[in-house]
Coordinates of C-alpha atoms (C1' of nucleotides) in Angstrom, one line a residue:
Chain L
X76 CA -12.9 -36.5 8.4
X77 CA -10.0 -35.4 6.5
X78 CA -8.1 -38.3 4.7
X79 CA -4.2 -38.3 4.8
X80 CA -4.0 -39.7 1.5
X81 CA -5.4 -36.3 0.2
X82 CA -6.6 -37.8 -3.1
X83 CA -7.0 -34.5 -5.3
X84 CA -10.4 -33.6 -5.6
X85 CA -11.9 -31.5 -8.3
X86 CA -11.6 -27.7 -7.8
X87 CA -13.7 -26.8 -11.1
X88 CA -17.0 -27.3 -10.1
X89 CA -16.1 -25.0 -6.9
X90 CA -14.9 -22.1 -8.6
X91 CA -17.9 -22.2 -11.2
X92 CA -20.3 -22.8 -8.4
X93 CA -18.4 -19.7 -6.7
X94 CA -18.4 -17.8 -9.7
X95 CA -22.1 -18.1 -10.7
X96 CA -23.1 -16.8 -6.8
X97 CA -25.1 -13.5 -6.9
X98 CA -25.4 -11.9 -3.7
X99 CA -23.7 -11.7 -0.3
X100 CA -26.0 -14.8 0.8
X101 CA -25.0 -17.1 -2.1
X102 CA -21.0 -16.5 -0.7
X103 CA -22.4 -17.7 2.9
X104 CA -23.8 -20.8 1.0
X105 CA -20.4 -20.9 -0.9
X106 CA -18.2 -21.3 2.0
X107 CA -20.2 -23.8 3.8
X108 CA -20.1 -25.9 0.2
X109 CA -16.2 -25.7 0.0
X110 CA -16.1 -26.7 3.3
X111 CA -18.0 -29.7 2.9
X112 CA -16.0 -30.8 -0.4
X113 CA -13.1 -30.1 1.7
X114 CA -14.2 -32.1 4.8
X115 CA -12.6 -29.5 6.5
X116 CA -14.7 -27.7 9.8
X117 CA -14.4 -24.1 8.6
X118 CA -14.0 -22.0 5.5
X119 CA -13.8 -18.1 6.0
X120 CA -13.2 -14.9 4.8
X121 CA -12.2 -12.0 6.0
X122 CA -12.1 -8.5 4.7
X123 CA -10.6 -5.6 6.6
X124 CA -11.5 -2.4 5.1
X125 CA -9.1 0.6 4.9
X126 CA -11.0 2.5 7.7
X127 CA -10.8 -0.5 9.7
X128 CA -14.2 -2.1 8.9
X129 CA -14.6 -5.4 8.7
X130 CA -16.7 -8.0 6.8
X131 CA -16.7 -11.6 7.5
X132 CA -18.2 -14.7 5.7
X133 CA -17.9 -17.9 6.7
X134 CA -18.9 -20.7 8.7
X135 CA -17.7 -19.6 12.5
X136 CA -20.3 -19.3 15.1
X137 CA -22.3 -16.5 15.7
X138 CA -21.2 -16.4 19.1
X139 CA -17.3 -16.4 17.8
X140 CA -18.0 -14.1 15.0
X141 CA -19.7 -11.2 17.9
X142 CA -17.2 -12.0 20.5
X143 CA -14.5 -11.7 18.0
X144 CA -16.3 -8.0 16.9
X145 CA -17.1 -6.8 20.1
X146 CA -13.7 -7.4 21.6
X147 CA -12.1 -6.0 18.7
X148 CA -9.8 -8.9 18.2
X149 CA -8.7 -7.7 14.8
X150 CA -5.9 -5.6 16.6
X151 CA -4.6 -9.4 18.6
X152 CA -5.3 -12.5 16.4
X153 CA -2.0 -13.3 15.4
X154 CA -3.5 -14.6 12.0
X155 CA -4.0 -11.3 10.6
X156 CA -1.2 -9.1 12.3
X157 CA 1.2 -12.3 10.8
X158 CA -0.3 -12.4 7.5
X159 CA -0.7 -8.6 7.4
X160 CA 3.4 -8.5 7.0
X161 CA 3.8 -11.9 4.6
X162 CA 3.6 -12.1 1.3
X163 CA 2.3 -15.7 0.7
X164 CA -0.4 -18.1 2.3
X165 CA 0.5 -18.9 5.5
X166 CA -0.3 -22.1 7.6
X167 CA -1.2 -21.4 11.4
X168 CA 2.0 -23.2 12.8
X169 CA 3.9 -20.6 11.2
X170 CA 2.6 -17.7 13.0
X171 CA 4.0 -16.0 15.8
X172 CA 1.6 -17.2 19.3
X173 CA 4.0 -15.8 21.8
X174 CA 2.7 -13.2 23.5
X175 CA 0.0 -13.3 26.2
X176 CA -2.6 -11.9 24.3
X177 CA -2.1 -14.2 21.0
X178 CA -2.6 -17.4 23.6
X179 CA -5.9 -16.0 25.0
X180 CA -7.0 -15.1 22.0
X181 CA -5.8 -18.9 20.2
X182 CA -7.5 -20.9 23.9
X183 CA -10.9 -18.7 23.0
X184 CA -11.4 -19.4 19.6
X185 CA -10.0 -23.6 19.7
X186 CA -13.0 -23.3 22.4
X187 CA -15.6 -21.6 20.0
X188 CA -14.7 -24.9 17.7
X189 CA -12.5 -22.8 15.1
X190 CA -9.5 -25.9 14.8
X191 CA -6.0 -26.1 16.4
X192 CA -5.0 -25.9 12.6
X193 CA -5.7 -23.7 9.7
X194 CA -4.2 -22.3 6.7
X195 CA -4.4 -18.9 5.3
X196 CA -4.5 -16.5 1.9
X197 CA -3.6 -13.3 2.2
X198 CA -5.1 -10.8 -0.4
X199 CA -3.9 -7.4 -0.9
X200 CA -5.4 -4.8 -3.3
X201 CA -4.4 -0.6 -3.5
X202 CA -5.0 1.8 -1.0
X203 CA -3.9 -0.8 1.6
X204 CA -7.2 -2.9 1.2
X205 CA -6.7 -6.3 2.8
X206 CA -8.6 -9.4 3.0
X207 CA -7.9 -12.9 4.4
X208 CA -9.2 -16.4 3.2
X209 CA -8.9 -18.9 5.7
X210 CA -9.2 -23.0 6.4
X211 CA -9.5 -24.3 10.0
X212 CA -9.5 -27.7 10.7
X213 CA -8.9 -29.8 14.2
X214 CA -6.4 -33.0 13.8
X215 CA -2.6 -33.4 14.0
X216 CA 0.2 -31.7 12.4
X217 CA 1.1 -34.2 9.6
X218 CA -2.3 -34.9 8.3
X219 CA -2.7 -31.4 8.4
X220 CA 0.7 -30.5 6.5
X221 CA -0.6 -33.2 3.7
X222 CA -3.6 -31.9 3.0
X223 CA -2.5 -28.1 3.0
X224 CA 0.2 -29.3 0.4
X225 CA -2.2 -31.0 -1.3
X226 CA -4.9 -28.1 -1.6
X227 CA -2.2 -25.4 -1.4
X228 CA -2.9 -24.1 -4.6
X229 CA -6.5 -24.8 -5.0
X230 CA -6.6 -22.5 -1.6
X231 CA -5.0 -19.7 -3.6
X232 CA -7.2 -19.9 -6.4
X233 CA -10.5 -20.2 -4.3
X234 CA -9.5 -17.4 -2.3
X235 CA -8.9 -15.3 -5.4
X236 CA -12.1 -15.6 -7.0
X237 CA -14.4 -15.5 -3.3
X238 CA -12.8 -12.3 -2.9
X239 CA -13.7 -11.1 -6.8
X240 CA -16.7 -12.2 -5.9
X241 CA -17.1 -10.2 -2.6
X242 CA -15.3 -7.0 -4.2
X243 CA -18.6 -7.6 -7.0
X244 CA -21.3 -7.1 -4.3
X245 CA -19.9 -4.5 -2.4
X246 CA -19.0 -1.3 -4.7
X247 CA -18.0 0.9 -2.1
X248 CA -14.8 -1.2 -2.0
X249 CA -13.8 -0.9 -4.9
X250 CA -12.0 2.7 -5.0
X251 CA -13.2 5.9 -7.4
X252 CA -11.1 7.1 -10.1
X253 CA -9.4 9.8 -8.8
X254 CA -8.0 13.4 -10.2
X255 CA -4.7 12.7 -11.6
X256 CA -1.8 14.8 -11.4
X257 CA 0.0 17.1 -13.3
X258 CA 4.0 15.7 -13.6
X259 CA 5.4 18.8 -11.7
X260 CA 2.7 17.7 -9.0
X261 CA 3.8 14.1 -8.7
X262 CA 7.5 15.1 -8.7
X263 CA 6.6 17.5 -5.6
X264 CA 4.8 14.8 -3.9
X265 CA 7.4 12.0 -4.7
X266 CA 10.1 14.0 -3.4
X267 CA 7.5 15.3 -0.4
X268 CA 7.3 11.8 0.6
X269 CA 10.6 10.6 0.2
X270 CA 11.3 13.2 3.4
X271 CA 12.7 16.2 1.6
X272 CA 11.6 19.8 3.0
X273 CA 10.1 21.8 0.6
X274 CA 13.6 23.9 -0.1
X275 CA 15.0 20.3 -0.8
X276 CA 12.5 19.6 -3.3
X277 CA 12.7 23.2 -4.7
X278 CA 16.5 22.6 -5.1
X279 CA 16.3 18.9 -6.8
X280 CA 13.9 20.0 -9.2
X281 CA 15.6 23.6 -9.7
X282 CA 12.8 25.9 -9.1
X283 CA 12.5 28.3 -7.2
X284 CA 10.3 27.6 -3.6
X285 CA 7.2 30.0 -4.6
X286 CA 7.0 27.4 -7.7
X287 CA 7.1 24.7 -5.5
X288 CA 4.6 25.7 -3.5
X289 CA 1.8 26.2 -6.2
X290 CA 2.0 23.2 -7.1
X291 CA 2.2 21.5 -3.8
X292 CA -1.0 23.6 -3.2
X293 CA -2.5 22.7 -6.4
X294 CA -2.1 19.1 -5.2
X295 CA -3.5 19.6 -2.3
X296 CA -6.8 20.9 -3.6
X297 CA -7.0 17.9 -6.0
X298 CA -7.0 15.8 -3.8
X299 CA -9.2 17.4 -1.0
X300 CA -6.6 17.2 1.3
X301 CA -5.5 19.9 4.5
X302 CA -2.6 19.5 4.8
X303 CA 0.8 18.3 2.6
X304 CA 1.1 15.2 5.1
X305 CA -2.5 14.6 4.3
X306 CA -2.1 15.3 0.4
X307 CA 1.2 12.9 0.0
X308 CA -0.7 10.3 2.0
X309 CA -3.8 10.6 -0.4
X310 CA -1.5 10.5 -3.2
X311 CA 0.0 7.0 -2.4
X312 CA -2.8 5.1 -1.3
X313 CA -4.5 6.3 -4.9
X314 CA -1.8 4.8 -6.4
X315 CA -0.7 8.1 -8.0
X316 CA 3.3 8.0 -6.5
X317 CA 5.0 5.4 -6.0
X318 CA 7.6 5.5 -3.7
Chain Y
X91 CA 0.5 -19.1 -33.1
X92 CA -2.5 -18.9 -30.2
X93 CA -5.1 -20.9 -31.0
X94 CA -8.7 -19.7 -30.5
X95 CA -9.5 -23.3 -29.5
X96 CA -7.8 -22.9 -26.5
X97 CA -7.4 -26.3 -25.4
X98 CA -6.6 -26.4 -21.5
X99 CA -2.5 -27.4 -21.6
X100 CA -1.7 -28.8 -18.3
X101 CA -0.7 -26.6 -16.0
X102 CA 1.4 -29.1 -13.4
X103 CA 4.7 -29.3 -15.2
X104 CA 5.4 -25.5 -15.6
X105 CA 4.6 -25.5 -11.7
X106 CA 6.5 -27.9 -10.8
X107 CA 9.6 -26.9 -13.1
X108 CA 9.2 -22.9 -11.6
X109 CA 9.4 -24.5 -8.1
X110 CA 12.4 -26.6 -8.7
X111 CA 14.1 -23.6 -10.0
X112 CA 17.7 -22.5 -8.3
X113 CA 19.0 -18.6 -9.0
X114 CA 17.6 -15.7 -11.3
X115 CA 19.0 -17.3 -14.3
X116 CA 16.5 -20.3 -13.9
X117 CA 13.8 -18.2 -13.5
X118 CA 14.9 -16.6 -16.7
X119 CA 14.7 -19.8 -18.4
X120 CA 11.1 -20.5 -16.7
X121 CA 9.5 -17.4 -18.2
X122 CA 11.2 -18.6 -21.7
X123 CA 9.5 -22.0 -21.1
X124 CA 6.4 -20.7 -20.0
X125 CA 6.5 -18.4 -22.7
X126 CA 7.3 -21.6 -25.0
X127 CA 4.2 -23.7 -23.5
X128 CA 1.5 -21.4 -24.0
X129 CA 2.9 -20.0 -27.4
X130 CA 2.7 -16.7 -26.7
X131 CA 5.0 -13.5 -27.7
X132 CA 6.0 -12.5 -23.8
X133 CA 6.4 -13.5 -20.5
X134 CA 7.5 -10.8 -18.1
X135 CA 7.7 -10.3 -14.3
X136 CA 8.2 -6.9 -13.2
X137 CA 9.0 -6.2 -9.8
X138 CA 8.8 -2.5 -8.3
X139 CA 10.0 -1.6 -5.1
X140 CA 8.5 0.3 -2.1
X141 CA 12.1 2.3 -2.9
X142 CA 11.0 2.7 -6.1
X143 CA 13.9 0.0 -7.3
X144 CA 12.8 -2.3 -9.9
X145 CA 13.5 -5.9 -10.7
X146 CA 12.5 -6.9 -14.2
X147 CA 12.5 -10.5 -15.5
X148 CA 11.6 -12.2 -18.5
X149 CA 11.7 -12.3 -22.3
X150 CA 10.9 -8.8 -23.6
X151 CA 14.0 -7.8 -25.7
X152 CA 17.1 -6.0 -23.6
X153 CA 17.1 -3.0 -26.2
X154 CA 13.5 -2.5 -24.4
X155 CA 14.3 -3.4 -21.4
X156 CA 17.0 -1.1 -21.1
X157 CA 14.8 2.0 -22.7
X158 CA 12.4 1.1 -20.2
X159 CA 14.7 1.6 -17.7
X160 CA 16.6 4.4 -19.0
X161 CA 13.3 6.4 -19.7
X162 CA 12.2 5.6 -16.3
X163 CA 8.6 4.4 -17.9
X164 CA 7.8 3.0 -14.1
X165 CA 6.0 6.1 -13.9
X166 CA 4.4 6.7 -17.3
X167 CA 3.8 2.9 -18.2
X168 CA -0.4 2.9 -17.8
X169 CA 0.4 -1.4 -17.4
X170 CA 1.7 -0.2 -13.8
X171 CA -0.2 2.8 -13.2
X172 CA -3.3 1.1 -13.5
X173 CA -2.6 -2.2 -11.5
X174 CA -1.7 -0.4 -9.1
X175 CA -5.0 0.8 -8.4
X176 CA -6.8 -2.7 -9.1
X177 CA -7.4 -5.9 -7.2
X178 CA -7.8 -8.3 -9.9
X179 CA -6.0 -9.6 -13.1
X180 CA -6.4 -7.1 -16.0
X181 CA -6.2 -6.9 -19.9
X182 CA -4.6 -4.5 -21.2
X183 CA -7.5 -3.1 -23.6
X184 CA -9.0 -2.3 -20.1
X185 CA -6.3 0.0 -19.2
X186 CA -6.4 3.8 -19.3
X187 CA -4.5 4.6 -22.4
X188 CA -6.1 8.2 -23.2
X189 CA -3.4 10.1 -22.2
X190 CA -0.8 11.2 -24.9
X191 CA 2.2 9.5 -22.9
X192 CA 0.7 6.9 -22.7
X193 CA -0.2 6.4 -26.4
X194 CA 3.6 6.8 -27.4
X195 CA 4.2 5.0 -24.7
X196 CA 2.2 2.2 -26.4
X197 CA 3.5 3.0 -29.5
X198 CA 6.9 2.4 -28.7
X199 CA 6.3 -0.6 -26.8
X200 CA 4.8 -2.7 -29.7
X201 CA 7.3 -1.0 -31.9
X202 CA 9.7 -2.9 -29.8
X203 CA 7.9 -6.1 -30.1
X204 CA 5.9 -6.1 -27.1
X205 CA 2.1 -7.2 -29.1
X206 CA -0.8 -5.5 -29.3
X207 CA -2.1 -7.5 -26.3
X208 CA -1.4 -7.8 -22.5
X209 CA -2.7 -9.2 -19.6
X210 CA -1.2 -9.0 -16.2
X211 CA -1.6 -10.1 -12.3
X212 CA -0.9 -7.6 -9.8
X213 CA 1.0 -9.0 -7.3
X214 CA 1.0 -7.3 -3.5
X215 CA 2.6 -7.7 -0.6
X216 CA 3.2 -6.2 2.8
X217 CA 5.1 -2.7 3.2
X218 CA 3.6 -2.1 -0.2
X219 CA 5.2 -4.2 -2.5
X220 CA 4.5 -4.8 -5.6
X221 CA 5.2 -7.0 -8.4
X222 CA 3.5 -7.8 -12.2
X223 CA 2.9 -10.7 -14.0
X224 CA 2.6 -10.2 -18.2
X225 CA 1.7 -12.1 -20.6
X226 CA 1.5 -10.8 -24.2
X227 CA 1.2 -11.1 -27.7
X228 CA -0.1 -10.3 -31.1
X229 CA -3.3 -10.9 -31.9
X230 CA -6.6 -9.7 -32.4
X231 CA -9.0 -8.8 -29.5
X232 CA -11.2 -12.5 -29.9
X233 CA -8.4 -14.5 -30.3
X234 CA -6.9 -13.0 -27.1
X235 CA -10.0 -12.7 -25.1
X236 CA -10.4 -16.3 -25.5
X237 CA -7.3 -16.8 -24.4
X238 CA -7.0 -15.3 -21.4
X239 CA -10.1 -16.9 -20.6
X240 CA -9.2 -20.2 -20.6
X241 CA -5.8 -19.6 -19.1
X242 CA -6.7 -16.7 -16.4
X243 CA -6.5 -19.3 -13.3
X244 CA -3.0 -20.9 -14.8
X245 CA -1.5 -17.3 -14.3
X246 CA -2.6 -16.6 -11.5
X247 CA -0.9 -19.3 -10.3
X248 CA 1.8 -19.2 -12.1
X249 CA 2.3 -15.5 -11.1
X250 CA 2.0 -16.5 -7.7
X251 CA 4.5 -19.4 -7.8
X252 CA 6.9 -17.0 -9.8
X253 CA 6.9 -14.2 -7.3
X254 CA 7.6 -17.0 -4.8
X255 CA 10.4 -17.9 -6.4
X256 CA 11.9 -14.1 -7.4
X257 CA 11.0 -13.0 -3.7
X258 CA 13.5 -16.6 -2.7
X259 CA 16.2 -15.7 -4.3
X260 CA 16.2 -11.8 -3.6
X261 CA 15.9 -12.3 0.4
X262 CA 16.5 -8.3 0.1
X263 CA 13.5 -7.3 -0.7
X264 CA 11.7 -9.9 1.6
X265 CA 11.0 -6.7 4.2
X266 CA 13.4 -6.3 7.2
X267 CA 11.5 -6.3 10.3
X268 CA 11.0 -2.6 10.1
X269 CA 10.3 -1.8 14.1
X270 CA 7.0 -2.0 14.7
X271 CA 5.0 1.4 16.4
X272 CA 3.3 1.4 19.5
X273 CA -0.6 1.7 19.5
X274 CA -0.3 5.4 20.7
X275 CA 2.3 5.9 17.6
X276 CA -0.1 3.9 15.0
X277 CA -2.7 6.6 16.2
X278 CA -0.8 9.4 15.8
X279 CA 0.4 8.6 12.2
X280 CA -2.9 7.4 11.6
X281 CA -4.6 10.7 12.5
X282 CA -2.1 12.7 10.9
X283 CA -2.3 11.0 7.5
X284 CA -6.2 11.2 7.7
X285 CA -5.2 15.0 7.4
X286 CA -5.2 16.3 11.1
X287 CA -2.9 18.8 12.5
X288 CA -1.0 17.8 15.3
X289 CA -3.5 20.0 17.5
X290 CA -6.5 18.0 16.0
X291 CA -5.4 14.8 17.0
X292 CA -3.6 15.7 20.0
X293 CA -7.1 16.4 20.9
X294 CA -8.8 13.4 19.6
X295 CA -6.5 11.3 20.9
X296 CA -7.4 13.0 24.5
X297 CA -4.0 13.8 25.2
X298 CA -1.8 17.0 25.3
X299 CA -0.2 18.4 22.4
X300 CA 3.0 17.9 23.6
X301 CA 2.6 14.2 24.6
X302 CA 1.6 13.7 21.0
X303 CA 5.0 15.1 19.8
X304 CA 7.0 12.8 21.6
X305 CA 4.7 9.8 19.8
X306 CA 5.6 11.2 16.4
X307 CA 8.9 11.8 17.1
X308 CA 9.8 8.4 18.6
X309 CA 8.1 7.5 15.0
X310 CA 9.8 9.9 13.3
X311 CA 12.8 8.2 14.8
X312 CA 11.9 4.7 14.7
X313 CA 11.1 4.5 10.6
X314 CA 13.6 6.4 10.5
X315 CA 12.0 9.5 8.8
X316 CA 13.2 13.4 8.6
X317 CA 10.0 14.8 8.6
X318 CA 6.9 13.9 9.8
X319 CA 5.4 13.6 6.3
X320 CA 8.2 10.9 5.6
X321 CA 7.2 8.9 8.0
X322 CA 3.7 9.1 7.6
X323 CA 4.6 7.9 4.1
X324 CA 6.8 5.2 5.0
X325 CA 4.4 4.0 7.6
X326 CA 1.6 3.7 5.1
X327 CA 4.3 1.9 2.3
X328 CA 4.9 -0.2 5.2
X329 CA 1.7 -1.7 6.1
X330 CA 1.9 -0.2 9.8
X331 CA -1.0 2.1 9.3
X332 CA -3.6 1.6 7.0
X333 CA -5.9 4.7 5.4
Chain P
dC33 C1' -8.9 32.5 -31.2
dG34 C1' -10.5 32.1 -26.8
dT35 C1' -10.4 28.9 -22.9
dA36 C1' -8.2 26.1 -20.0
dC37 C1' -4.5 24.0 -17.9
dC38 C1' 0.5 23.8 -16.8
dC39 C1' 4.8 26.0 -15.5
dT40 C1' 7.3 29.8 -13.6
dC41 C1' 8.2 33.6 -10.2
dA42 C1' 7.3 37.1 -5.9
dC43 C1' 5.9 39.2 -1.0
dC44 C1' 3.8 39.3 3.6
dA45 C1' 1.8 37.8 7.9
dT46 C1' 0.4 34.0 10.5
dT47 C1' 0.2 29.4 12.0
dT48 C1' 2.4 25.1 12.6
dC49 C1' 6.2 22.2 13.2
dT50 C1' 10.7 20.9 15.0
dG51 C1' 14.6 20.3 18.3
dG52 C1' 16.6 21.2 22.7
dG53 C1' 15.9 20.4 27.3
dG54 C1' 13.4 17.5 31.8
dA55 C1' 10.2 14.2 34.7
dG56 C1' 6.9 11.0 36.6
dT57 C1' 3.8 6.6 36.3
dA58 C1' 2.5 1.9 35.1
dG59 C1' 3.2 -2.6 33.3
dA60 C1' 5.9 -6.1 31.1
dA61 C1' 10.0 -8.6 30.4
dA62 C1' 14.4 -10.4 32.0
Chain T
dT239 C1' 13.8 -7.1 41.5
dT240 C1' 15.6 -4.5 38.2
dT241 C1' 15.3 -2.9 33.7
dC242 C1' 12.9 -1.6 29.8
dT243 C1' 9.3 0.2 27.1
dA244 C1' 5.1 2.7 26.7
dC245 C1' 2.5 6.6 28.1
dT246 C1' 1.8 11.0 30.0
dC247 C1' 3.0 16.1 30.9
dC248 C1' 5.7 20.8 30.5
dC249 C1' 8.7 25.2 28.5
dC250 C1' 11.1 27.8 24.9
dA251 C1' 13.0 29.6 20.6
dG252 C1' 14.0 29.0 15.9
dA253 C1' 12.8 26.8 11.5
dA254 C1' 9.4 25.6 8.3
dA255 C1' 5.0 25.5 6.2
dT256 C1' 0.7 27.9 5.0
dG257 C1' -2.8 31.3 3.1
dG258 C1' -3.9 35.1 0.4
dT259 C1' -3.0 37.7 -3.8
dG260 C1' -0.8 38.7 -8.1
dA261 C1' 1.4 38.0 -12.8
dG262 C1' 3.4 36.4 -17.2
dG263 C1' 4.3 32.8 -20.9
dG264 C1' 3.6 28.3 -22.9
dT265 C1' 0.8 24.5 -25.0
dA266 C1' -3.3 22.0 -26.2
dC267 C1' -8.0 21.6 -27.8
dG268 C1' -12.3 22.7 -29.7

DNA sequence: CGTACCCTCACCATTTCTGGGGAGTAGAAA
DNA sequence: TTTCTACTCCCCAGAAATGGTGAGGGTACG
């Protein structure tokens, strides 16, 4: 049961247990430990991969966790579409349930035991990777408020290192070192994706068109892409403009 | 001076005095006293827009400051360039300093008192913002190592609770509630940035060619784009698609 | 001192994109 | 029930982007 006197409870031994895991199994055994210091019911996290892939650890049920795949709720649980647009944690209260959908979805998982509450971390890295770390708990609004402004931070903390942690045993995520680009080519794809046509861009950076388009074309082939569209959106999520 | 010893400081009162600040000039003051507290050369927050705009706050000297600005290092400065490709909290010796602008670039920052030493938390957020946390100083690599060691999970937190707080007082560049697409116009922005031609995803998409138009032009229109590479761009720097 | 990469400029033919119209269905919201 | 939004389809002509090929001068590095 979770205490509303929230006495603060040691968060060092969690992150050095969580730090010293070594495989995707030990992170399973890692969320069902902070969930048990926590006396909370469930302790998750949730990647969402750039291609739309997910990964999930955590102590839902197998039946939630497949229903939730197979029905493809990523693109309807208000929890990630809400903290997909925020900046900072987010508790559940706080997320828009209005529409139809979001109310299905919130009746079906309080009835695969996930928790009328919960409280979540949104973590962002480049090229649009995104992952969530999330509490759910079942038991009224205050108790709840007190213990997420108890464990707030800790919560942030935690959710930083399980996702260093999950980032560690899954290399693929972490993105290649890419070709970089020459400055003419950046300023041709800056000014690309800032909306100006090609004779635009020619103009600001006073050269002539035929220029232009080497290097646009240069860019192109660095970065394996078909088409300008492709190449400026291959630019950004590499981190190479910044616009 | 930094001692190697590294005692754990407590971390509560900065925390609590970041969160009881009121305007930018408090926060000002907070980076001086955080700056103060751990005993180190620099304490910097660095905002960068998705408009390329930037926000800068902290204790580097203003003669930098304003050559920063004035240079327009946003785009040379390897600190940003290479956070914005990683997830995690980074020293600066891990950085990508091989290139020659970056090595005056280096050169000229210490010149201006910046230290020999860095570390910085990325900060992300939806429609591709981004912010930095820095710490630095002068020292030698073991000294700082140890440092950041001991204090990595105090700046995380701090640079959370900072960027809180900068975010708070700057509701501008909390993001407007940029119209949202529909599913078919996510698609089609989707497919195009992935490099198709409107053909190509007019026929993944299993519709006509012409139907697909009208998607990205309502998109077009909606992000208020001039080009359909503009608004694939500003769709990805707004979180609506993901590639 | 050669190699390699970057910056600059040009033409031609073809493909692709864009902007201007108009029109019907279905489902959800008001 | 009406209204609104999303989704689907169509034509045409002009504007823009692309692909292929070629060429010269500059700087950097071994």
């Amino acid at each position: 049961m979770l205490s509303v006197t929230t006495a603060r409870q040691p968060l060092e031994p969690i992150l050095e247990d969580l730090e010293k895991a070594e495989g995707l199994a030990a992170l399973q055994a890692a969320s069902e430990q902070i969930r048990d210091h926590y006396r909370v019911d469930h302790v998750v996290y949730h990647w969402v991969d750039s291609a739309g892939d997910q990964y999930g650890c955590g102590t839902y049920s197998d039946t939630w966790r497949d229903r939730y795949l197979e029905q493809n709720y990523l693109r309807v649980d208000p929890v990630i579409l809400g903290c997909f647009q925020r900046f900072h944690p987010v508790d559940w209260k706080r997320l828009d349930w209005s529409s139809k959908a979001a109310r299905a979805f919130q009746a079906e998982a309080i009835e695969h035991g996930v928790g009328n509450q919960g409280f979540s971390v949104p973590i962002r890295g480049p090229n649009g990777q995104f992952a969530l770390f999330t509490v759910s708990h079942s038991c009224d609004d205050d108790t709840w408020a007190g213990w997420t402004d108890a464990h707030r931070r800790d919560l942030i903390l935690i959710a930083h290192t399980f996702n260093e942690k999950a980032l560690e045993f899954e290399p693929d995520r972490t993105p290649e070192q890419s070709q970089s680009l020459s400055p003419r080519e950046v300023d041709a794809m800056t000014f690309l994706a800032m909306g100006y046509s090609r004779a635009q861009v020619a103009d600001t950076l006073a050269i002539s068109e035929h220029t232009l388009r080497v290097y646009i074309e240069s860019a192109r082939f660095k970065l394996g892409a078909m088409n300008t569209t492709h190449a400026v959106a291959r630019a950004m999520s590499r981190g190479l403009i910044v616009v």
